[in-house]
PDB file of C-alpha atoms in Angstrom:
ATOM      1  CA  MET A   1     -64.320  58.670  -3.066  1.00 97.00           C
ATOM      2  CA  LEU A   2     -60.900  57.982  -1.562  1.00 97.00           C
ATOM      3  CA  VAL A   3     -60.752  57.130   2.147  1.00 98.00           C
ATOM      4  CA  PHE A   4     -57.513  57.194   4.140  1.00 98.00           C
ATOM      5  CA  HIS A   5     -57.219  55.959   7.716  1.00 97.00           C
ATOM      6  CA  THR A   6     -53.817  57.547   8.148  1.00 97.00           C
ATOM      7  CA  ILE A   7     -52.348  60.838   6.965  1.00 97.00           C
ATOM      8  CA  LYS A   8     -50.915  60.597   3.462  1.00 96.00           C
ATOM      9  CA  GLU A   9     -49.913  63.189   0.912  1.00 97.00           C
ATOM     10  CA  SER A  10     -52.714  64.302  -1.384  1.00 97.00           C
ATOM     11  CA  ALA A  11     -52.091  63.877  -5.090  1.00 97.00           C
ATOM     12  CA  ALA A  12     -53.975  67.109  -5.823  1.00 97.00           C
ATOM     13  CA  PRO A  13     -54.410  70.528  -4.189  1.00 98.00           C
ATOM     14  CA  THR A  14     -57.363  70.486  -1.821  1.00 98.00           C
ATOM     15  CA  ALA A  15     -60.208  72.398  -0.242  1.00 99.00           C
ATOM     16  CA  VAL A  16     -60.376  70.857   3.230  1.00 99.00           C
ATOM     17  CA  ALA A  17     -63.336  70.762   5.626  1.00 99.00           C
ATOM     18  CA  LEU A  18     -62.245  70.229   9.242  1.00 98.00           C
ATOM     19  CA  GLY A  19     -64.380  68.756  12.013  1.00 96.00           C
ATOM     20  CA  CYS A  20     -65.760  65.681  13.746  1.00 95.00           C
ATOM     21  CA  PHE A  21     -69.057  66.047  11.851  1.00 97.00           C
ATOM     22  CA  ASP A  22     -71.041  63.596  14.003  1.00 96.00           C
ATOM     23  CA  GLY A  23     -74.513  63.498  12.498  1.00 97.00           C
ATOM     24  CA  LEU A  24     -73.559  65.735   9.561  1.00 98.00           C
ATOM     25  CA  HIS A  25     -76.327  68.159  10.511  1.00 98.00           C
ATOM     26  CA  ILE A  26     -77.281  71.272   8.533  1.00 98.00           C
ATOM     27  CA  GLY A  27     -74.534  73.323  10.191  1.00 98.00           C
ATOM     28  CA  HIS A  28     -71.908  70.742   9.266  1.00 98.00           C
ATOM     29  CA  GLN A  29     -73.260  70.635   5.739  1.00 98.00           C
ATOM     30  CA  LYS A  30     -72.599  74.342   5.285  1.00 98.00           C
ATOM     31  CA  VAL A  31     -68.936  73.657   6.056  1.00 98.00           C
ATOM     32  CA  ILE A  32     -68.884  70.716   3.653  1.00 99.00           C
ATOM     33  CA  TYR A  33     -70.510  72.711   0.835  1.00 98.00           C
ATOM     34  CA  ARG A  34     -67.798  75.366   1.049  1.00 98.00           C
ATOM     35  CA  ALA A  35     -65.174  72.688   0.548  1.00 98.00           C
ATOM     36  CA  VAL A  36     -67.147  71.136  -2.306  1.00 99.00           C
ATOM     37  CA  ALA A  37     -67.349  74.552  -3.989  1.00 98.00           C
ATOM     38  CA  GLY A  38     -63.559  74.432  -4.231  1.00 97.00           C
ATOM     39  CA  HIS A  39     -63.984  71.946  -7.070  1.00 96.00           C
ATOM     40  CA  GLU A  40     -64.755  74.898  -9.350  1.00 96.00           C
ATOM     41  CA  LEU A  41     -61.262  76.220  -8.557  1.00 96.00           C
ATOM     42  CA  GLY A  42     -59.598  72.938  -9.444  1.00 98.00           C
ATOM     43  CA  LEU A  43     -59.345  71.812  -5.817  1.00 98.00           C
ATOM     44  CA  SER A  44     -60.225  68.340  -4.576  1.00 99.00           C
ATOM     45  CA  PRO A  45     -63.030  68.577  -1.958  1.00 99.00           C
ATOM     46  CA  THR A  46     -61.582  66.877   1.112  1.00 99.00           C
ATOM     47  CA  VAL A  47     -62.676  66.170   4.695  1.00 99.00           C
ATOM     48  CA  PHE A  48     -60.328  65.745   7.643  1.00 98.00           C
ATOM     49  CA  THR A  49     -62.074  64.047  10.552  1.00 97.00           C
ATOM     50  CA  PHE A  50     -61.413  61.219  13.022  1.00 94.00           C
ATOM     51  CA  ASP A  51     -62.414  57.581  13.278  1.00 90.00           C
ATOM     52  CA  ALA A  52     -63.765  58.272  16.796  1.00 86.00           C
ATOM     53  CA  SER A  53     -64.463  61.298  18.959  1.00 81.00           C
ATOM     54  CA  PRO A  54     -61.296  62.901  20.374  1.00 81.00           C
ATOM     55  CA  LEU A  55     -62.994  62.642  23.781  1.00 71.00           C
ATOM     56  CA  SER A  56     -62.787  58.862  23.479  1.00 66.00           C
ATOM     57  CA  ASP A  57     -59.019  59.173  23.325  1.00 62.00           C
ATOM     58  CA  LEU A  58     -58.699  61.889  25.955  1.00 59.00           C
ATOM     59  CA  CYS A  59     -61.322  60.741  28.460  1.00 61.00           C
ATOM     60  CA  GLY A  60     -61.962  57.111  27.573  1.00 61.00           C
ATOM     61  CA  LYS A  61     -65.542  57.801  26.523  1.00 71.00           C
ATOM     62  CA  GLY A  62     -67.088  60.212  24.041  1.00 77.00           C
ATOM     63  CA  ALA A  63     -70.641  61.422  23.481  1.00 89.00           C
ATOM     64  CA  PRO A  64     -73.045  58.844  22.003  1.00 94.00           C
ATOM     65  CA  ARG A  65     -72.608  58.742  18.239  1.00 96.00           C
ATOM     66  CA  LEU A  66     -75.338  59.884  15.866  1.00 97.00           C
ATOM     67  CA  MET A  67     -74.004  57.831  12.962  1.00 97.00           C
ATOM     68  CA  THR A  68     -71.501  55.112  12.181  1.00 96.00           C
ATOM     69  CA  ASN A  69     -68.353  55.838  10.197  1.00 96.00           C
ATOM     70  CA  SER A  70     -69.728  53.963   7.189  1.00 95.00           C
ATOM     71  CA  GLU A  71     -72.887  56.103   7.263  1.00 96.00           C
ATOM     72  CA  LYS A  72     -70.774  59.255   7.549  1.00 97.00           C
ATOM     73  CA  LEU A  73     -68.639  58.261   4.562  1.00 98.00           C
ATOM     74  CA  HIS A  74     -71.704  57.407   2.481  1.00 96.00           C
ATOM     75  CA  LEU A  75     -73.273  60.807   3.128  1.00 97.00           C
ATOM     76  CA  LEU A  76     -70.017  62.709   2.545  1.00 98.00           C
ATOM     77  CA  GLU A  77     -69.738  61.087  -0.861  1.00 98.00           C
ATOM     78  CA  LYS A  78     -73.325  62.077  -1.679  1.00 97.00           C
ATOM     79  CA  LEU A  79     -72.495  65.665  -0.688  1.00 98.00           C
ATOM     80  CA  GLY A  80     -69.651  65.772  -3.219  1.00 98.00           C
ATOM     81  CA  ILE A  81     -66.535  65.024  -1.165  1.00 99.00           C
ATOM     82  CA  GLU A  82     -63.737  63.299  -3.105  1.00 98.00           C
ATOM     83  CA  GLN A  83     -61.280  62.461  -0.307  1.00 98.00           C
ATOM     84  CA  VAL A  84     -61.707  61.697   3.388  1.00 98.00           C
ATOM     85  CA  TYR A  85     -58.889  61.468   5.902  1.00 98.00           C
ATOM     86  CA  MET A  86     -60.160  59.582   8.968  1.00 97.00           C
ATOM     87  CA  PRO A  87     -57.150  58.766  11.176  1.00 96.00           C
ATOM     88  CA  ALA A  88     -57.109  57.935  14.863  1.00 93.00           C
ATOM     89  CA  PHE A  89     -57.008  61.111  16.946  1.00 93.00           C
ATOM     90  CA  SER A  90     -53.738  59.926  18.481  1.00 92.00           C
ATOM     91  CA  GLU A  91     -52.008  60.507  15.141  1.00 94.00           C
ATOM     92  CA  VAL A  92     -52.340  64.299  15.510  1.00 93.00           C
ATOM     93  CA  ARG A  93     -53.052  64.706  19.235  1.00 92.00           C
ATOM     94  CA  ASP A  94     -49.655  66.189  20.065  1.00 93.00           C
ATOM     95  CA  PHE A  95     -49.312  68.483  17.035  1.00 95.00           C
ATOM     96  CA  SER A  96     -49.120  72.168  17.863  1.00 97.00           C
ATOM     97  CA  ALA A  97     -51.543  74.394  15.981  1.00 97.00           C
ATOM     98  CA  GLU A  98     -48.713  75.732  13.824  1.00 97.00           C
ATOM     99  CA  ASP A  99     -47.416  72.254  13.006  1.00 97.00           C
ATOM    100  CA  PHE A 100     -50.917  71.074  12.089  1.00 97.00           C
ATOM    101  CA  VAL A 101     -51.239  73.889   9.553  1.00 98.00           C
ATOM    102  CA  THR A 102     -47.712  73.768   8.146  1.00 98.00           C
ATOM    103  CA  LYS A 103     -47.050  70.029   8.171  1.00 97.00           C
ATOM    104  CA  ILE A 104     -50.508  68.599   7.497  1.00 98.00           C
ATOM    105  CA  LEU A 105     -52.784  71.151   5.837  1.00 98.00           C
ATOM    106  CA  ASP A 106     -50.036  72.727   3.745  1.00 98.00           C
ATOM    107  CA  GLY A 107     -47.343  70.064   3.605  1.00 97.00           C
ATOM    108  CA  MET A 108     -49.462  66.911   3.165  1.00 98.00           C
ATOM    109  CA  PHE A 109     -52.845  68.083   1.865  1.00 98.00           C
ATOM    110  CA  HIS A 110     -51.567  71.003  -0.246  1.00 98.00           C
ATOM    111  CA  ALA A 111     -54.627  72.892   0.959  1.00 98.00           C
ATOM    112  CA  GLN A 112     -55.533  76.113  -0.802  1.00 99.00           C
ATOM    113  CA  ARG A 113     -58.842  76.478   1.056  1.00 99.00           C
ATOM    114  CA  VAL A 114     -59.680  75.410   4.609  1.00 99.00           C
ATOM    115  CA  CYS A 115     -63.259  75.389   5.936  1.00 99.00           C
ATOM    116  CA  CYS A 116     -64.493  74.966   9.503  1.00 98.00           C
ATOM    117  CA  GLY A 117     -67.235  75.952  11.913  1.00 97.00           C
ATOM    118  CA  PHE A 118     -67.057  78.993  14.192  1.00 96.00           C
ATOM    119  CA  ASN A 119     -66.419  76.794  17.245  1.00 95.00           C
ATOM    120  CA  PHE A 120     -63.644  74.662  15.751  1.00 96.00           C
ATOM    121  CA  HIS A 121     -60.648  73.964  18.004  1.00 95.00           C
ATOM    122  CA  PHE A 122     -57.400  72.224  17.168  1.00 94.00           C
ATOM    123  CA  GLY A 123     -53.781  71.798  18.180  1.00 92.00           C
ATOM    124  CA  ALA A 124     -52.413  70.155  21.315  1.00 90.00           C
ATOM    125  CA  GLY A 125     -55.000  70.426  24.073  1.00 87.00           C
ATOM    126  CA  GLY A 126     -57.474  72.038  21.654  1.00 88.00           C
ATOM    127  CA  ARG A 127     -56.051  75.417  22.602  1.00 92.00           C
ATOM    128  CA  ALA A 128     -56.264  77.016  19.138  1.00 95.00           C
ATOM    129  CA  ASP A 129     -59.576  78.263  17.716  1.00 96.00           C
ATOM    130  CA  SER A 130     -60.931  79.149  14.283  1.00 97.00           C
ATOM    131  CA  GLU A 131     -59.429  82.651  14.391  1.00 97.00           C
ATOM    132  CA  GLU A 132     -55.989  81.198  15.090  1.00 97.00           C
ATOM    133  CA  LEU A 133     -56.543  78.793  12.206  1.00 98.00           C
ATOM    134  CA  ALA A 134     -57.292  81.717   9.892  1.00 98.00           C
ATOM    135  CA  ARG A 135     -54.173  83.559  11.038  1.00 98.00           C
ATOM    136  CA  LEU A 136     -51.890  80.563  10.563  1.00 98.00           C
ATOM    137  CA  CYS A 137     -53.411  79.676   7.199  1.00 98.00           C
ATOM    138  CA  ALA A 138     -53.049  83.267   5.970  1.00 98.00           C
ATOM    139  CA  SER A 139     -49.331  83.097   6.745  1.00 97.00           C
ATOM    140  CA  ARG A 140     -49.123  80.150   4.328  1.00 97.00           C
ATOM    141  CA  GLY A 141     -51.311  81.740   1.652  1.00 98.00           C
ATOM    142  CA  ILE A 142     -54.264  79.459   2.406  1.00 98.00           C
ATOM    143  CA  GLU A 143     -57.821  80.811   2.242  1.00 98.00           C
ATOM    144  CA  THR A 144     -59.921  80.166   5.352  1.00 98.00           C
ATOM    145  CA  LEU A 145     -63.731  80.072   5.370  1.00 98.00           C
ATOM    146  CA  ILE A 146     -65.360  80.044   8.808  1.00 98.00           C
ATOM    147  CA  VAL A 147     -69.060  79.144   8.950  1.00 98.00           C
ATOM    148  CA  PRO A 148     -70.983  81.103  11.618  1.00 97.00           C
ATOM    149  CA  GLU A 149     -73.463  79.582  14.054  1.00 96.00           C
ATOM    150  CA  VAL A 150     -76.589  78.145  12.421  1.00 97.00           C
ATOM    151  CA  ASP A 151     -79.801  78.641  14.414  1.00 97.00           C
ATOM    152  CA  VAL A 152     -83.176  76.902  14.177  1.00 96.00           C
ATOM    153  CA  ASP A 153     -86.092  78.158  16.288  1.00 94.00           C
ATOM    154  CA  GLY A 154     -83.764  80.600  18.010  1.00 95.00           C
ATOM    155  CA  LEU A 155     -81.328  77.949  19.226  1.00 96.00           C
ATOM    156  CA  PRO A 156     -78.001  76.830  17.744  1.00 97.00           C
ATOM    157  CA  VAL A 157     -77.886  73.626  15.734  1.00 98.00           C
ATOM    158  CA  SER A 158     -75.488  71.178  17.352  1.00 97.00           C
ATOM    159  CA  SER A 159     -74.900  67.453  17.680  1.00 97.00           C
ATOM    160  CA  THR A 160     -75.553  67.831  21.422  1.00 97.00           C
ATOM    161  CA  ARG A 161     -78.989  69.343  20.800  1.00 98.00           C
ATOM    162  CA  ILE A 162     -79.835  66.594  18.313  1.00 98.00           C
ATOM    163  CA  ARG A 163     -78.809  63.851  20.749  1.00 98.00           C
ATOM    164  CA  ALA A 164     -81.089  65.374  23.382  1.00 98.00           C
ATOM    165  CA  LEU A 165     -84.048  65.496  20.983  1.00 98.00           C
ATOM    166  CA  ILE A 166     -83.552  61.883  19.946  1.00 99.00           C
ATOM    167  CA  GLY A 167     -83.285  60.839  23.587  1.00 98.00           C
ATOM    168  CA  GLU A 168     -86.667  62.486  24.179  1.00 98.00           C
ATOM    169  CA  GLY A 169     -88.256  60.787  21.159  1.00 98.00           C
ATOM    170  CA  ARG A 170     -88.596  64.082  19.291  1.00 98.00           C
ATOM    171  CA  VAL A 171     -87.252  62.633  16.059  1.00 98.00           C
ATOM    172  CA  GLU A 172     -89.258  64.973  13.826  1.00 96.00           C
ATOM    173  CA  GLU A 173     -87.515  67.981  15.388  1.00 97.00           C
ATOM    174  CA  ALA A 174     -84.174  66.192  15.130  1.00 98.00           C
ATOM    175  CA  ALA A 175     -84.828  65.649  11.424  1.00 97.00           C
ATOM    176  CA  GLY A 176     -85.206  69.401  10.952  1.00 96.00           C
ATOM    177  CA  LEU A 177     -81.708  69.923  12.351  1.00 98.00           C
ATOM    178  CA  LEU A 178     -80.155  66.987  10.520  1.00 98.00           C
ATOM    179  CA  GLY A 179     -81.707  67.907   7.183  1.00 96.00           C
ATOM    180  CA  ARG A 180     -82.964  64.324   6.897  1.00 96.00           C
ATOM    181  CA  ARG A 181     -84.598  61.725   9.124  1.00 97.00           C
ATOM    182  CA  PHE A 182     -82.572  60.206  11.940  1.00 98.00           C
ATOM    183  CA  GLY A 183     -81.807  56.577  11.227  1.00 97.00           C
ATOM    184  CA  TYR A 184     -79.330  53.755  11.568  1.00 97.00           C
ATOM    185  CA  THR A 185     -78.058  50.764   9.629  1.00 97.00           C
ATOM    186  CA  PHE A 186     -77.256  47.671  11.689  1.00 97.00           C
ATOM    187  CA  PRO A 187     -77.194  43.942  10.880  1.00 96.00           C
ATOM    188  CA  VAL A 188     -80.425  41.976  11.260  1.00 95.00           C
ATOM    189  CA  GLU A 189     -80.093  39.335  13.977  1.00 91.00           C
ATOM    190  CA  HIS A 190     -82.107  36.249  14.811  1.00 83.00           C
ATOM    191  CA  GLY A 191     -84.672  36.851  17.513  1.00 72.00           C
ATOM    192  CA  ARG A 192     -87.218  34.748  19.365  1.00 67.00           C
ATOM    193  CA  GLN A 193     -89.540  34.626  16.318  1.00 60.00           C
ATOM    194  CA  LEU A 194     -92.378  36.018  18.453  1.00 59.00           C
ATOM    195  CA  GLY A 195     -93.422  38.477  15.766  1.00 56.00           C
ATOM    196  CA  ARG A 196     -93.631  35.734  13.166  1.00 56.00           C
ATOM    197  CA  GLU A 197     -95.788  33.647  15.507  1.00 55.00           C
ATOM    198  CA  LEU A 198     -98.130  36.627  15.829  1.00 58.00           C
ATOM    199  CA  GLY A 199     -98.327  37.035  12.044  1.00 59.00           C
ATOM    200  CA  MET A 200     -96.191  40.176  11.989  1.00 70.00           C
ATOM    201  CA  PRO A 201     -92.545  39.154  11.364  1.00 80.00           C
ATOM    202  CA  THR A 202     -89.979  41.675  12.550  1.00 89.00           C
ATOM    203  CA  ILE A 203     -86.318  42.427  11.979  1.00 94.00           C
ATOM    204  CA  ASN A 204     -84.178  42.675  15.102  1.00 94.00           C
ATOM    205  CA  GLN A 205     -81.214  45.046  15.169  1.00 96.00           C
ATOM    206  CA  ARG A 206     -79.049  45.444  18.238  1.00 94.00           C
ATOM    207  CA  ILE A 207     -78.141  49.082  18.995  1.00 95.00           C
ATOM    208  CA  PRO A 208     -74.434  48.987  19.860  1.00 93.00           C
ATOM    209  CA  GLU A 209     -72.892  50.528  22.937  1.00 90.00           C
ATOM    210  CA  GLY A 210     -71.774  54.089  22.272  1.00 92.00           C
ATOM    211  CA  PHE A 211     -74.562  54.822  19.777  1.00 96.00           C
ATOM    212  CA  VAL A 212     -77.248  57.358  20.650  1.00 97.00           C
ATOM    213  CA  LEU A 213     -80.343  55.768  22.210  1.00 97.00           C
ATOM    214  CA  PRO A 214     -83.753  57.047  21.122  1.00 98.00           C
ATOM    215  CA  ARG A 215     -86.433  57.262  23.774  1.00 98.00           C
ATOM    216  CA  PHE A 216     -87.780  53.786  24.409  1.00 97.00           C
ATOM    217  CA  GLY A 217     -91.102  53.200  22.736  1.00 96.00           C
ATOM    218  CA  VAL A 218     -92.821  52.723  19.398  1.00 97.00           C
ATOM    219  CA  TYR A 219     -92.087  54.756  16.270  1.00 98.00           C
ATOM    220  CA  ALA A 220     -93.379  55.075  12.748  1.00 97.00           C
ATOM    221  CA  SER A 221     -90.451  54.262  10.502  1.00 97.00           C
ATOM    222  CA  LEU A 222     -89.259  53.868   6.946  1.00 97.00           C
ATOM    223  CA  VAL A 223     -87.187  50.847   5.946  1.00 97.00           C
ATOM    224  CA  ARG A 224     -85.094  50.617   2.779  1.00 95.00           C
ATOM    225  CA  VAL A 225     -84.761  47.189   1.183  1.00 95.00           C
ATOM    226  CA  ASP A 226     -83.270  46.559  -2.264  1.00 93.00           C
ATOM    227  CA  GLY A 227     -84.050  50.029  -3.543  1.00 91.00           C
ATOM    228  CA  ARG A 228     -87.626  50.097  -2.248  1.00 94.00           C
ATOM    229  CA  VAL A 229     -88.973  52.008   0.750  1.00 94.00           C
ATOM    230  CA  TYR A 230     -91.469  50.411   3.126  1.00 95.00           C
ATOM    231  CA  CYS A 231     -93.478  51.765   6.026  1.00 96.00           C
ATOM    232  CA  GLY A 232     -92.579  50.178   9.338  1.00 96.00           C
ATOM    233  CA  VAL A 233     -93.437  50.038  13.019  1.00 96.00           C
ATOM    234  CA  THR A 234     -90.293  50.104  15.152  1.00 97.00           C
ATOM    235  CA  ASN A 235     -90.021  49.364  18.864  1.00 94.00           C
ATOM    236  CA  ILE A 236     -86.913  50.636  20.638  1.00 96.00           C
ATOM    237  CA  GLY A 237     -86.264  49.152  24.042  1.00 92.00           C
ATOM    238  CA  VAL A 238     -85.597  46.045  26.053  1.00 85.00           C
ATOM    239  CA  LYS A 239     -88.714  44.083  25.006  1.00 65.00           C
ATOM    240  CA  PRO A 240     -90.496  44.209  28.380  1.00 52.00           C
ATOM    241  CA  THR A 241     -93.210  41.724  27.354  1.00 48.00           C
ATOM    242  CA  VAL A 242     -90.806  38.866  26.637  1.00 48.00           C
ATOM    243  CA  GLY A 243     -87.746  39.936  28.639  1.00 51.00           C
ATOM    244  CA  SER A 244     -84.364  41.121  27.353  1.00 56.00           C
ATOM    245  CA  ASP A 245     -81.203  42.722  28.689  1.00 68.00           C
ATOM    246  CA  HIS A 246     -79.941  44.758  25.732  1.00 84.00           C
ATOM    247  CA  VAL A 247     -81.359  47.622  23.697  1.00 92.00           C
ATOM    248  CA  LEU A 248     -82.978  46.385  20.527  1.00 94.00           C
ATOM    249  CA  SER A 249     -84.627  47.938  17.501  1.00 96.00           C
ATOM    250  CA  GLU A 250     -87.441  45.626  16.423  1.00 94.00           C
ATOM    251  CA  THR A 251     -89.246  46.598  13.217  1.00 96.00           C
ATOM    252  CA  TRP A 252     -92.317  45.134  11.560  1.00 94.00           C
ATOM    253  CA  ILE A 253     -91.908  46.031   7.883  1.00 95.00           C
ATOM    254  CA  LEU A 254     -95.421  46.449   6.549  1.00 94.00           C
ATOM    255  CA  ASP A 255     -96.155  44.816   3.185  1.00 89.00           C
ATOM    256  CA  TYR A 256     -92.854  42.909   3.148  1.00 90.00           C
ATOM    257  CA  GLY A 257     -92.136  39.267   3.895  1.00 82.00           C
ATOM    258  CA  GLY A 258     -88.569  38.554   2.762  1.00 85.00           C
ATOM    259  CA  ASN A 259     -85.655  37.115   4.740  1.00 87.00           C
ATOM    260  CA  LEU A 260     -83.172  39.796   5.812  1.00 92.00           C
ATOM    261  CA  TYR A 261     -81.065  37.921   8.366  1.00 91.00           C
ATOM    262  CA  GLY A 262     -77.431  39.001   8.352  1.00 92.00           C
ATOM    263  CA  ARG A 263     -78.036  42.037   6.155  1.00 95.00           C
ATOM    264  CA  ALA A 264     -77.424  45.627   7.255  1.00 95.00           C
ATOM    265  CA  ILE A 265     -80.799  47.318   6.749  1.00 96.00           C
ATOM    266  CA  PRO A 266     -81.399  51.091   7.010  1.00 97.00           C
ATOM    267  CA  VAL A 267     -84.222  52.118   9.351  1.00 98.00           C
ATOM    268  CA  GLU A 268     -85.330  55.756   9.629  1.00 98.00           C
ATOM    269  CA  LEU A 269     -87.504  56.949  12.512  1.00 98.00           C
ATOM    270  CA  VAL A 270     -90.349  59.168  11.308  1.00 98.00           C
ATOM    271  CA  GLY A 271     -92.276  59.919  14.484  1.00 97.00           C
ATOM    272  CA  PHE A 272     -92.927  58.754  18.049  1.00 98.00           C
ATOM    273  CA  ILE A 273     -96.185  56.833  18.531  1.00 97.00           C
ATOM    274  CA  ARG A 274     -96.247  55.772  22.193  1.00 95.00           C
ATOM    275  CA  PRO A 275     -93.975  54.838  25.117  1.00 93.00           C
ATOM    276  CA  GLU A 276     -92.870  51.265  25.629  1.00 84.00           C
ATOM    277  CA  ARG A 277     -95.140  49.258  27.918  1.00 81.00           C
ATOM    278  CA  LYS A 278     -95.784  45.708  29.010  1.00 81.00           C
ATOM    279  CA  PHE A 279     -98.956  43.895  27.935  1.00 78.00           C
ATOM    280  CA  ASP A 280    -100.917  41.368  29.978  1.00 75.00           C
ATOM    281  CA  SER A 281    -101.479  39.016  27.050  1.00 79.00           C
ATOM    282  CA  MET A 282    -100.244  38.299  23.547  1.00 77.00           C
ATOM    283  CA  ASP A 283    -103.700  39.137  22.169  1.00 80.00           C
ATOM    284  CA  GLU A 284    -103.497  42.578  23.754  1.00 82.00           C
ATOM    285  CA  LEU A 285    -100.001  43.029  22.307  1.00 81.00           C
ATOM    286  CA  LYS A 286    -101.157  41.966  18.845  1.00 80.00           C
ATOM    287  CA  GLN A 287    -104.077  44.408  18.865  1.00 84.00           C
ATOM    288  CA  ALA A 288    -101.800  47.250  19.930  1.00 85.00           C
ATOM    289  CA  VAL A 289     -99.311  46.491  17.153  1.00 84.00           C
ATOM    290  CA  TYR A 290    -102.051  46.574  14.509  1.00 87.00           C
ATOM    291  CA  GLU A 291    -103.199  49.939  15.859  1.00 90.00           C
ATOM    292  CA  ASN A 292     -99.598  51.156  15.750  1.00 91.00           C
ATOM    293  CA  ALA A 293     -99.395  50.101  12.102  1.00 92.00           C
ATOM    294  CA  GLU A 294    -102.350  52.269  11.133  1.00 94.00           C
ATOM    295  CA  THR A 295    -100.879  55.202  13.029  1.00 94.00           C
ATOM    296  CA  ALA A 296     -97.512  54.643  11.358  1.00 94.00           C
ATOM    297  CA  ARG A 297     -99.038  54.708   7.876  1.00 94.00           C
ATOM    298  CA  ARG A 298    -100.705  58.044   8.628  1.00 94.00           C
ATOM    299  CA  MET A 299     -97.516  59.529  10.074  1.00 94.00           C
ATOM    300  CA  VAL A 300     -95.366  58.403   7.148  1.00 91.00           C
ATOM    301  CA  LYS A 301     -97.874  59.789   4.659  1.00 89.00           C
ATOM    302  CA  SER A 302     -97.709  63.241   6.258  1.00 84.00           C
ATOM    303  CA  ALA A 303     -93.982  63.211   7.095  1.00 79.00           C
ATOM    304  CA  ARG A 304     -92.004  66.397   6.465  1.00 68.00           C
ATOM    305  CA  PHE A 305     -89.285  64.584   4.541  1.00 62.00           C
ATOM    306  CA  GLY A 306     -90.383  62.457   1.597  1.00 54.00           C
ATOM    307  CA  GLU A 307     -89.105  59.020   0.741  1.00 56.00           C
TER     308      GLU A 307
END
């Protein structure tokens, strides 16, 4: 898959999916699939997105992210996308809607099909909507496919709804909207070795500022290491028993004892076990962690999404 961090001319005619696509939930995927279907027409399935939320540029701070750019690119490639344009929002911020269609979609991408969601906005100030996109594209002979709202349990699927569910610890419901388990891939850092002293070594991963924060507490998890999938017990929080001042994901990978320091390891949250709490003794903490491990094994075994 080709990835461009600035706007360049496409070497082939394209079917372009437009959007921020944070989380790449099941609604986003419907947009992506329509672009991928353009391959049958000889078009290169292409995504136009941004390296950060436009709100970060306009307001200085965007909504917490559901995935990193590297995770987004990895999933887009799995979905069948051949090209991704991921420039800074500032590169197109001042384009009028008409200029965006004529100079970028037509002039640079040679788009013959453009796909977006029903609530897509573009052009300077975000003043143009999906209907305006269809009108402008039609004037250039470009097909436009607009994906309608996707509902689950009577409510629209959206990145905002998913962030709220994750913040409440309802990761199983979030998985239903994402079409996969919510997870993250961050480098493993050195910790205080407390888990190793207790006979349950953990991997510590700092959750960066600007990334969505799950509800603090203990989760059943799945951890992918060297092509194998392991059950895990993950604590999200500030480590109240030993003291800490930043949000950390600390995972005991059951049935694994290798050294993962410095490696970016994928962790997927399967289900919420209990809130974070402080223990009076290390023995009490150790007993609770073993109980969490048994609960985690049961939850992983019955999880909606397989390995």
